Amino acid sequence: MLVPARPRRGAGTPLPLVAGLALLAGFLLLALLAPLVAPYDPIFQDAAARLAPPSLAHPFGTDNYGRDILSRIIWGTRIDLQLAVFGVVFPFLIGTVVGTVSGYFGGLVDGIFMRVVDVVLAFPFLVLMLSVITILGPGLQSFFIAMALVGWVSYARLVRAQILVLKGSDFALAARSLGFGHARIMFRHLLPNALTASVVFAMSDCVLVLLSGAAISYLGLGVQPPAAEWGIMVAEGQAFLARAWWISAFPGLAIVLLAFSFSLVADGLGDVLGRRA
């Protein structure tokens, strides 16, 4: 009896990856074309249109200053994409270097780096973030510095664990026997094979960083008004939830959608990279 062949497991591009990349591409396109697609100036105040509900003139309504919510969300895409991407890039780079050096050399070097990691992890993430930003002063630059100082530890631990395993592999021993220098072995032979888990985690971390950035802005320590940033918009609409729900609802939905797109990409990347491992 002939048995129909089963489709190969994991064949093709995972649907979550395709959907996530499509959503991210849409947000990126919106950010790039903001001056062309936004119907109004995001900081223009129209006193006659204060707290106007969604309509043809203002599809997402207006806020308490008469500013168009849709226009502010479109322009806010630029800032929130920066929060999510650059808030991960700097910790990723620092943590990758620290984890690689720590795992490769071991001994005293590893002990020193891991004690620093333990100290950072001993404090709640958001508390450390708020402390650094309070010292540096509110603003986008302070947020990136705080993320770089606090967020690198997870990447360092992930990369270190992979390096500890890979440095005893045959290809690493062969490279060492050929007389290659430590830098070449670490960054050309070991690190490319140790980044899979970190790359997947980075995409998931974009969600946490985006939400952290929105929370910091909500508390008044992130991007400062009148800049169009989704966390600020949610905070500004809090006092008007009973009669103007759209001020907070639509930027809150934008945060959810962007975070969801990063989650889909992380899920899809995990499937693809895990299949190749």
XYZ file of C-alpha atoms in Angstrom:
277
model
C 0.000 0.000 0.000
C 1.329 3.386 -0.943
C 1.549 5.895 1.873
C 1.308 9.548 0.835
C 4.479 11.437 1.559
C 4.322 13.809 4.470
C 5.395 17.401 3.978
C 8.748 18.141 5.500
C 8.441 19.443 9.014
C 9.341 23.095 9.244
C 9.578 23.566 5.484
C 9.042 27.064 4.191
C 9.089 30.406 5.962
C 7.108 30.404 9.231
C 3.875 32.375 9.058
C 4.621 34.350 12.271
C 7.884 35.593 10.744
C 6.148 36.698 7.542
C 3.334 38.415 9.442
C 5.721 40.078 11.886
C 8.010 41.376 9.152
C 5.004 42.679 7.212
C 3.765 44.590 10.261
C 7.237 45.963 10.986
C 7.616 47.005 7.350
C 4.288 48.841 7.611
C 5.417 50.718 10.730
C 8.769 51.551 9.116
C 7.058 52.826 5.986
C 4.716 54.905 8.117
C 7.688 56.424 9.955
C 9.537 57.243 6.750
C 6.502 58.770 5.050
C 5.160 60.597 8.105
C 5.462 64.078 6.559
C 3.479 62.903 3.527
C 0.753 60.771 5.106
C 0.028 62.645 8.344
C -3.024 64.853 7.698
C -1.993 67.544 10.238
C 1.045 68.948 11.989
C 1.443 66.756 15.110
C 1.958 69.741 17.438
C -0.578 72.110 15.861
C -3.184 73.149 18.432
C -6.758 73.937 17.384
C -8.698 75.266 20.357
C -11.977 74.999 18.445
C -11.488 71.233 17.975
C -10.550 70.288 21.550
C -11.590 66.747 22.569
C -13.350 66.189 19.248
C -14.463 62.541 18.837
C -13.379 60.436 15.837
C -14.809 61.853 12.627
C -13.993 62.252 8.940
C -11.949 65.372 9.691
C -10.116 63.660 12.576
C -10.368 59.846 12.182
C -8.844 59.208 15.624
C -10.241 62.343 17.260
C -8.296 65.156 18.919
C -6.744 65.616 22.345
C -7.291 68.267 25.015
C -5.158 70.728 23.033
C -6.998 70.131 19.768
C -4.108 68.173 18.228
C -4.966 65.444 15.738
C -4.427 62.006 17.329
C -3.861 60.187 14.025
C -1.113 62.613 12.997
C 0.573 62.311 16.391
C 0.472 58.509 16.209
C 2.009 58.534 12.719
C 4.824 60.863 13.792
C 5.220 58.961 17.058
C 6.106 55.849 15.058
C 9.530 57.389 14.431
C 10.293 57.814 18.121
C 8.902 54.477 19.296
C 10.746 52.533 16.604
C 13.941 54.221 17.787
C 13.123 53.248 21.361
C 12.617 49.605 20.423
C 15.578 49.221 18.042
C 18.358 51.371 19.498
C 17.326 50.438 23.020
C 18.304 46.862 22.102
C 21.281 47.429 19.787
C 23.563 48.976 22.415
C 22.927 46.377 25.169
C 23.259 43.636 22.549
C 26.704 44.857 21.446
C 28.012 45.393 24.975
C 26.641 42.109 26.296
C 27.949 40.158 23.306
C 31.506 41.425 23.772
C 31.458 40.901 27.545
C 29.959 37.410 27.261
C 32.425 36.363 24.565
C 35.505 37.532 26.466
C 34.230 36.163 29.768
C 33.354 32.721 28.412
C 36.512 32.368 26.319
C 39.117 33.296 28.925
C 37.291 32.028 32.018
C 39.094 32.134 35.352
C 39.615 35.556 36.911
C 38.217 37.439 33.911
C 35.032 35.371 33.998
C 34.737 35.774 37.751
C 34.989 39.568 37.602
C 32.473 39.952 34.785
C 29.983 37.549 36.344
C 30.126 39.336 39.705
C 29.259 42.576 37.904
C 26.361 40.752 36.245
C 25.176 39.487 39.643
C 25.265 43.013 41.084
C 23.181 44.419 38.197
C 20.682 41.556 38.428
C 20.307 42.089 42.178
C 18.281 45.245 41.503
C 14.908 45.439 39.734
C 15.317 46.390 36.089
C 12.925 49.345 36.089
C 14.323 50.744 39.339
C 17.826 50.835 37.873
C 16.499 52.411 34.690
C 14.709 55.144 36.605
C 17.775 55.785 38.774
C 20.086 56.251 35.794
C 17.624 58.464 33.908
C 17.004 60.567 37.025
C 20.744 61.185 37.329
C 21.227 61.962 33.636
C 18.008 63.892 33.183
C 14.926 63.012 31.105
C 15.221 62.515 27.367
C 15.728 59.993 24.599
C 19.521 59.972 24.948
C 19.288 59.256 28.673
C 16.983 56.331 27.932
C 19.489 54.780 25.521
C 22.354 55.217 28.000
C 20.281 53.660 30.787
C 19.370 50.715 28.573
C 23.021 50.196 27.626
C 24.094 50.243 31.283
C 21.339 47.938 32.524
C 20.200 45.735 29.653
C 23.516 44.151 28.584
C 23.600 41.512 31.335
C 21.094 39.136 29.731
C 23.043 39.078 26.467
C 26.311 38.571 28.321
C 24.942 35.506 30.099
C 23.480 34.023 26.920
C 26.651 34.467 24.866
C 28.902 33.318 27.694
C 26.964 30.074 28.061
C 27.317 29.356 24.337
C 31.023 30.239 24.265
C 31.718 27.926 27.196
C 30.304 25.045 25.162
C 31.810 25.978 21.803
C 35.364 26.681 22.934
C 35.886 22.973 23.567
C 34.577 21.930 20.145
C 36.756 20.435 17.413
C 36.768 23.524 15.176
C 37.861 25.748 18.087
C 40.668 23.356 19.005
C 41.737 23.211 15.356
C 41.852 27.006 15.137
C 43.929 27.140 18.310
C 46.334 24.495 17.023
C 46.843 26.516 13.820
C 48.138 29.381 15.906
C 45.244 31.789 15.421
C 45.095 34.685 17.884
C 42.531 34.941 20.656
C 40.611 37.750 18.940
C 40.276 35.781 15.708
C 39.133 32.622 17.484
C 36.607 34.524 19.608
C 35.036 36.792 17.013
C 35.472 34.875 13.749
C 35.054 31.267 14.844
C 33.151 31.096 18.136
C 30.891 34.139 18.168
C 29.078 33.548 14.830
C 28.043 30.127 16.148
C 26.981 31.510 19.533
C 24.608 34.269 18.447
C 21.469 32.286 17.603
C 19.893 32.490 21.049
C 20.925 36.137 21.463
C 19.393 37.211 18.148
C 16.065 35.578 18.999
C 16.159 37.076 22.485
C 16.944 40.512 21.018
C 13.731 40.491 19.005
C 11.762 39.520 22.102
C 13.660 42.148 24.076
C 12.445 44.812 21.635
C 8.992 44.278 23.131
C 10.265 44.835 26.683
C 12.300 47.880 25.650
C 9.343 49.383 23.777
C 7.082 48.946 26.793
C 9.797 50.263 29.114
C 10.246 53.324 26.908
C 6.507 53.949 26.901
C 6.404 53.526 30.691
C 9.326 55.917 31.202
C 7.640 58.504 28.976
C 4.369 57.900 30.834
C 6.187 58.795 34.074
C 7.574 61.973 32.510
C 11.228 60.840 32.383
C 11.463 59.835 28.730
C 10.687 61.816 25.614
C 9.390 65.222 26.627
C 6.221 67.008 25.426
C 5.149 68.308 22.979
C 6.927 65.491 21.075
C 4.548 62.923 19.626
C 5.366 59.735 21.541
C 2.827 57.032 22.284
C 3.594 56.723 25.998
C 3.212 60.471 26.466
C -0.090 60.374 24.578
C -1.435 57.629 26.828
C -0.429 59.641 29.897
C -2.001 62.829 28.563
C -5.311 61.074 27.935
C -5.523 59.499 31.385
C -7.405 62.459 32.852
C -9.975 62.334 30.042
C -10.745 58.609 29.854
C -14.391 59.070 30.870
C -15.248 61.555 28.117
C -12.433 61.233 25.548
C -11.299 57.599 25.562
C -9.701 57.909 22.113
C -6.797 60.041 23.411
C -5.267 57.053 25.218
C -6.915 54.153 23.378
C -5.433 54.652 19.916
C -1.786 55.226 20.952
C -2.157 52.313 23.374
C -3.324 50.148 20.476
C -0.319 51.302 18.435
C 2.019 50.173 21.235
C 0.310 46.780 21.346
C 0.530 46.299 17.573
C 4.229 47.227 17.381
C 5.051 44.978 20.332
C 3.030 42.184 18.723
C 4.971 42.526 15.467
C 8.300 42.136 17.297
C 6.913 39.099 19.141
C 5.888 37.472 15.853
C 9.350 38.070 14.363
C 11.003 36.602 17.456
C 8.780 33.530 17.260
C 9.500 33.064 13.561
C 13.242 33.599 13.944
C 13.346 31.076 16.747
C 11.736 28.529 14.435
C 14.067 29.279 11.509
C 17.317 29.444 13.467
C 16.387 26.451 15.575
C 15.735 24.469 12.393
C 19.203 25.337 11.066
C 20.995 24.619 14.332
